[in-house]
PDB file of C-alpha atoms in Angstrom:
ATOM      1  CA  UNK C 205     109.813  99.175  87.800  1.00 44.00           C
ATOM      2  CA  UNK C 206     108.243  99.942  84.416  1.00 43.00           C
ATOM      3  CA  UNK C 207     106.554 103.025  85.885  1.00 42.00           C
ATOM      4  CA  UNK C 208     109.882 104.219  87.286  1.00 44.00           C
ATOM      5  CA  UNK C 209     111.534 103.823  83.863  1.00 48.00           C
ATOM      6  CA  UNK C 210     108.721 105.810  82.226  1.00 43.00           C
ATOM      7  CA  UNK C 211     109.044 108.583  84.804  1.00 39.00           C
ATOM      8  CA  UNK C 212     112.795 108.786  84.278  1.00 47.00           C
ATOM      9  CA  UNK C 213     112.318 109.116  80.522  1.00 45.00           C
ATOM     10  CA  UNK C 214     110.064 112.183  80.814  1.00 40.00           C
ATOM     11  CA  UNK C 215     111.885 115.290  79.587  1.00 38.00           C
ATOM     12  CA  UNK C 216     109.968 117.592  81.930  1.00 37.00           C
ATOM     13  CA  UNK C 217     111.767 116.216  84.972  1.00 36.00           C
ATOM     14  CA  UNK C 218     114.537 118.501  86.126  1.00 37.00           C
ATOM     15  CA  UNK C 219     115.880 116.308  88.928  1.00 36.00           C
ATOM     16  CA  UNK C 220     116.646 112.611  88.780  1.00 37.00           C
ATOM     17  CA  UNK C 221     114.233 110.259  90.522  1.00 36.00           C
ATOM     18  CA  UNK C 222     115.938 108.327  93.307  1.00 39.00           C
ATOM     19  CA  UNK C 223     115.920 104.559  93.134  1.00 39.00           C
ATOM     20  CA  UNK C 224     112.795 103.500  94.950  1.00 37.00           C
ATOM     21  CA  UNK C 225     112.678 100.099  96.554  1.00 41.00           C
ATOM     22  CA  UNK C 226     108.869 100.013  96.719  1.00 41.00           C
ATOM     23  CA  UNK C 227     107.271  96.906  95.300  1.00 45.00           C
ATOM     24  CA  UNK C 228     103.771  97.573  93.948  1.00 45.00           C
ATOM     25  CA  UNK C 229     102.734  94.022  94.885  1.00 46.00           C
ATOM     26  CA  UNK C 230     102.859  95.117  98.538  1.00 45.00           C
ATOM     27  CA  UNK C 231      99.509  96.815  98.049  1.00 44.00           C
ATOM     28  CA  UNK C 232      97.783  93.436  97.756  1.00 46.00           C
ATOM     29  CA  UNK C 233      95.759  92.529 100.803  1.00 47.00           C
ATOM     30  CA  UNK C 234      94.740  89.200 102.272  1.00 45.00           C
ATOM     31  CA  UNK C 235      91.498  88.010 100.643  1.00 47.00           C
ATOM     32  CA  UNK C 236      88.368  87.706 102.812  1.00 45.00           C
ATOM     33  CA  UNK C 237      88.325  84.429 104.723  1.00 45.00           C
ATOM     34  CA  UNK C 238      86.181  81.635 103.370  1.00 47.00           C
ATOM     35  CA  UNK C 239      86.615  77.898 102.981  1.00 45.00           C
ATOM     36  CA  UNK C 240      89.055  78.337 100.082  1.00 50.00           C
ATOM     37  CA  UNK C 241      90.991  81.347 101.400  1.00 49.00           C
ATOM     38  CA  UNK C 242      94.737  81.327 100.882  1.00 51.00           C
ATOM     39  CA  UNK C 243      97.502  83.772 100.119  1.00 51.00           C
ATOM     40  CA  UNK C 244      99.244  84.041  96.803  1.00 52.00           C
ATOM     41  CA  UNK C 245     102.478  82.028  96.694  1.00 56.00           C
ATOM     42  CA  UNK C 246     104.864  84.939  96.953  1.00 61.00           C
ATOM     43  CA  UNK C 247     104.988  88.616  97.783  1.00 61.00           C
ATOM     44  CA  UNK C 248     101.482  88.915  99.206  1.00 68.00           C
ATOM     45  CA  UNK C 249     101.501  91.636 101.828  1.00 68.00           C
ATOM     46  CA  UNK C 250     100.479  90.208 105.201  1.00 69.00           C
ATOM     47  CA  UNK C 251     101.086  93.015 107.703  1.00 65.00           C
ATOM     48  CA  UNK C 252     103.346  96.015 108.278  1.00 65.00           C
ATOM     49  CA  UNK C 253     105.656  95.768 111.272  1.00 59.00           C
ATOM     50  CA  UNK C 254     105.284  99.457 111.987  1.00 52.00           C
ATOM     51  CA  UNK C 255     106.420 101.721 114.752  1.00 49.00           C
ATOM     52  CA  UNK C 256     105.864 105.080 116.357  1.00 44.00           C
ATOM     53  CA  UNK C 257     108.263 107.340 118.191  1.00 40.00           C
ATOM     54  CA  UNK C 258     107.541 107.733 121.927  1.00 42.00           C
ATOM     55  CA  UNK C 259     106.668 111.419 121.390  1.00 40.00           C
ATOM     56  CA  UNK C 260     104.009 110.771 118.740  1.00 40.00           C
ATOM     57  CA  UNK C 261     100.367 110.203 119.695  1.00 39.00           C
ATOM     58  CA  UNK C 262      99.476 106.581 120.300  1.00 37.00           C
ATOM     59  CA  UNK C 263      96.091 105.311 119.234  1.00 33.00           C
ATOM     60  CA  UNK C 264      94.105 102.374 120.545  1.00 33.00           C
ATOM     61  CA  UNK C 265      94.644  98.967 118.993  1.00 34.00           C
ATOM     62  CA  UNK C 266      91.278  99.301 117.244  1.00 35.00           C
ATOM     63  CA  UNK C 267      92.397 102.321 115.220  1.00 32.00           C
ATOM     64  CA  UNK C 268      94.074 100.799 112.170  1.00 35.00           C
ATOM     65  CA  UNK C 269      97.271  99.615 113.875  1.00 35.00           C
ATOM     66  CA  UNK C 270      98.662 103.145 114.134  1.00 37.00           C
ATOM     67  CA  UNK C 271     100.661 102.354 117.258  1.00 37.00           C
ATOM     68  CA  UNK C 272     102.613  99.258 116.319  1.00 54.00           C
ATOM     69  CA  UNK C 273     105.971  99.447 118.019  1.00 61.00           C
ATOM     70  CA  UNK C 274     108.528 101.934 119.270  1.00 60.00           C
ATOM     71  CA  UNK C 275     110.993 103.282 116.714  1.00 62.00           C
ATOM     72  CA  UNK C 276     114.380 103.773 118.379  1.00 57.00           C
ATOM     73  CA  UNK C 277     118.009 104.553 117.578  1.00 62.00           C
ATOM     74  CA  UNK C 278     119.710 102.467 120.237  1.00 59.00           C
ATOM     75  CA  UNK C 279     120.634  98.812 120.680  1.00 63.00           C
ATOM     76  CA  UNK C 280     117.992  96.604 122.308  1.00 56.00           C
ATOM     77  CA  UNK C 281     119.813  93.331 122.785  1.00 63.00           C
ATOM     78  CA  UNK C 282     117.451  92.240 125.567  1.00 64.00           C
ATOM     79  CA  UNK C 283     114.232  92.590 123.523  1.00 58.00           C
ATOM     80  CA  UNK C 284     112.775  89.595 121.700  1.00 60.00           C
ATOM     81  CA  UNK C 285     110.507  91.894 119.654  1.00 55.00           C
ATOM     82  CA  UNK C 286     113.134  94.217 118.162  1.00 60.00           C
ATOM     83  CA  UNK C 287     113.633  94.332 114.385  1.00 64.00           C
ATOM     84  CA  UNK C 288     116.476  96.207 112.735  1.00 65.00           C
ATOM     85  CA  UNK C 289     115.093  98.623 110.165  1.00 63.00           C
ATOM     86  CA  UNK C 290     118.309 100.373 109.152  1.00 64.00           C
ATOM     87  CA  UNK C 291     122.009  99.957 109.919  1.00 67.00           C
ATOM     88  CA  UNK C 292     124.521 102.394 108.503  1.00 69.00           C
ATOM     89  CA  UNK C 293     127.864 102.667 110.248  1.00 71.00           C
ATOM     90  CA  UNK C 294     127.189 103.770 113.824  1.00 72.00           C
ATOM     91  CA  UNK C 295     123.524 104.528 113.074  1.00 69.00           C
ATOM     92  CA  UNK C 296     121.014 101.831 113.959  1.00 67.00           C
ATOM     93  CA  UNK C 297     117.242 102.275 113.695  1.00 67.00           C
ATOM     94  CA  UNK C 298     114.915  99.575 114.950  1.00 70.00           C
ATOM     95  CA  UNK C 299     111.281  98.831 115.733  1.00 69.00           C
ATOM     96  CA  UNK C 300     110.649  97.369 119.180  1.00 70.00           C
ATOM     97  CA  UNK C 301     107.203  95.809 119.666  1.00 66.00           C
ATOM     98  CA  UNK C 302     107.815  94.485 123.187  1.00 66.00           C
ATOM     99  CA  UNK C 303     105.428  96.997 124.815  1.00 70.00           C
ATOM    100  CA  UNK C 304     103.089  97.836 121.941  1.00 67.00           C
ATOM    101  CA  UNK C 305     102.494  96.455 118.496  1.00 69.00           C
ATOM    102  CA  UNK C 306     100.170  95.102 115.852  1.00 73.00           C
ATOM    103  CA  UNK C 307      99.654  91.547 114.612  1.00 80.00           C
ATOM    104  CA  UNK C 308     103.216  91.463 113.269  1.00 77.00           C
ATOM    105  CA  UNK C 309     104.600  90.978 116.767  1.00 76.00           C
ATOM    106  CA  UNK C 310     102.900  87.566 117.007  1.00 80.00           C
ATOM    107  CA  UNK C 311     104.568  86.052 113.938  1.00 83.00           C
ATOM    108  CA  UNK C 312     106.770  83.180 115.122  1.00 84.00           C
ATOM    109  CA  UNK C 313     109.963  81.548 113.902  1.00 87.00           C
ATOM    110  CA  UNK C 314     109.375  78.266 112.083  1.00 92.00           C
ATOM    111  CA  UNK C 315     112.000  76.450 114.158  1.00 88.00           C
ATOM    112  CA  UNK C 316     110.421  74.317 116.854  1.00 79.00           C
ATOM    113  CA  UNK C 317     107.004  74.235 115.174  1.00 88.00           C
ATOM    114  CA  UNK C 318     106.086  70.573 114.510  1.00 90.00           C
ATOM    115  CA  UNK C 319     105.984  69.691 110.810  1.00 89.00           C
ATOM    116  CA  UNK C 320     107.637  72.933 109.660  1.00 90.00           C
ATOM    117  CA  UNK C 321     110.996  72.778 107.911  1.00 91.00           C
ATOM    118  CA  UNK C 322     110.994  76.287 106.431  1.00 93.00           C
ATOM    119  CA  UNK C 323     109.165  79.599 106.838  1.00 93.00           C
ATOM    120  CA  UNK C 324     106.088  80.551 104.802  1.00 91.00           C
ATOM    121  CA  UNK C 325     106.693  84.305 105.134  1.00 90.00           C
ATOM    122  CA  UNK C 326     109.620  86.742 105.157  1.00 88.00           C
ATOM    123  CA  UNK C 327     110.451  90.134 106.640  1.00 82.00           C
ATOM    124  CA  UNK C 328     110.949  92.698 103.862  1.00 82.00           C
ATOM    125  CA  UNK C 329     112.148  96.256 104.272  1.00 77.00           C
ATOM    126  CA  UNK C 330     110.650  98.527 101.629  1.00 77.00           C
ATOM    127  CA  UNK C 331     110.617 102.211 100.852  1.00 77.00           C
ATOM    128  CA  UNK C 332     107.254 103.752  99.983  1.00 78.00           C
ATOM    129  CA  UNK C 333     106.874 106.226  97.093  1.00 83.00           C
ATOM    130  CA  UNK C 334     106.935 108.976  99.741  1.00 82.00           C
ATOM    131  CA  UNK C 335     110.342 107.754 100.940  1.00 78.00           C
ATOM    132  CA  UNK C 336     109.179 106.161 104.206  1.00 74.00           C
ATOM    133  CA  UNK C 337     111.155 103.069 105.220  1.00 72.00           C
ATOM    134  CA  UNK C 338     108.880 100.234 106.367  1.00 74.00           C
ATOM    135  CA  UNK C 339     109.252  96.668 107.559  1.00 75.00           C
ATOM    136  CA  UNK C 340     106.595  94.350 106.155  1.00 80.00           C
ATOM    137  CA  UNK C 341     105.829  90.662 106.329  1.00 83.00           C
ATOM    138  CA  UNK C 342     105.131  88.970 102.985  1.00 88.00           C
ATOM    139  CA  UNK C 343     104.179  85.425 102.138  1.00 88.00           C
ATOM    140  CA  UNK C 344     106.967  83.375 100.558  1.00 89.00           C
ATOM    141  CA  UNK C 345     104.717  80.465  99.583  1.00 87.00           C
ATOM    142  CA  UNK C 346     101.051  79.501  99.739  1.00 84.00           C
ATOM    143  CA  UNK C 347      99.515  79.957 103.191  1.00 85.00           C
ATOM    144  CA  UNK C 348      96.200  78.194 103.620  1.00 84.00           C
ATOM    145  CA  UNK C 349      93.378  79.339 105.856  1.00 82.00           C
ATOM    146  CA  UNK C 350      94.173  78.460 109.459  1.00 85.00           C
ATOM    147  CA  UNK C 351      97.932  77.992 108.951  1.00 87.00           C
ATOM    148  CA  UNK C 352     100.267  79.891 111.240  1.00 89.00           C
ATOM    149  CA  UNK C 353     102.373  82.604 109.612  1.00 90.00           C
ATOM    150  CA  UNK C 354     106.013  81.661 110.226  1.00 92.00           C
ATOM    151  CA  UNK C 355     109.247  83.512 109.432  1.00 89.00           C
ATOM    152  CA  UNK C 356     112.926  82.952 110.130  1.00 87.00           C
ATOM    153  CA  UNK C 357     114.287  85.136 112.912  1.00 80.00           C
ATOM    154  CA  UNK C 358     117.758  84.276 111.628  1.00 78.00           C
ATOM    155  CA  UNK C 359     120.542  82.178 113.084  1.00 76.00           C
ATOM    156  CA  UNK C 360     122.063  85.176 114.885  1.00 69.00           C
ATOM    157  CA  UNK C 361     118.840  85.691 116.861  1.00 63.00           C
ATOM    158  CA  UNK C 362     118.958  82.111 118.157  1.00 66.00           C
ATOM    159  CA  UNK C 363     122.719  82.165 118.781  1.00 71.00           C
ATOM    160  CA  UNK C 364     122.383  85.309 120.900  1.00 66.00           C
ATOM    161  CA  UNK C 365     119.784  83.618 123.076  1.00 65.00           C
ATOM    162  CA  UNK C 366     121.847  80.449 123.499  1.00 72.00           C
ATOM    163  CA  UNK C 367     124.813  82.513 124.736  1.00 67.00           C
ATOM    164  CA  UNK C 368     122.687  84.261 127.363  1.00 60.00           C
ATOM    165  CA  UNK C 369     121.324  80.981 128.816  1.00 57.00           C
TER     166      UNK C 369
END
């Protein structure tokens, strides 16, 4: 935020800088695993929940997670792997990882996991400095080596599944 304020104060800028929602702490990466490995308590980037359009080239899973889910503009009520990236009036953009995805598709809801009363990670939508909208998963508290990364899918996700049963 300080950098953004400095950029706005420069007199050489002829156009205003849009409000960026990019958090510089998202550039942190998980430390190498060892006996004391853990994530910082909050805002440590875990993984991007990224997508690709069906027309773009898809790479193998060993090529830096480039093909991580299908970006779509329709409603996917029947998919358990669909995340809403943007909703604006009639426009809805989502990432569906039901057929392809990276590690983000294996993050579970904390409900039903023995001994868990709250999530240790959260979904965060961010905008990069280039303007790209991304869905990321960040730690919300300390995650020790070997612990499962757990989020909240939200009450609406569970209610929708109870209605269909």
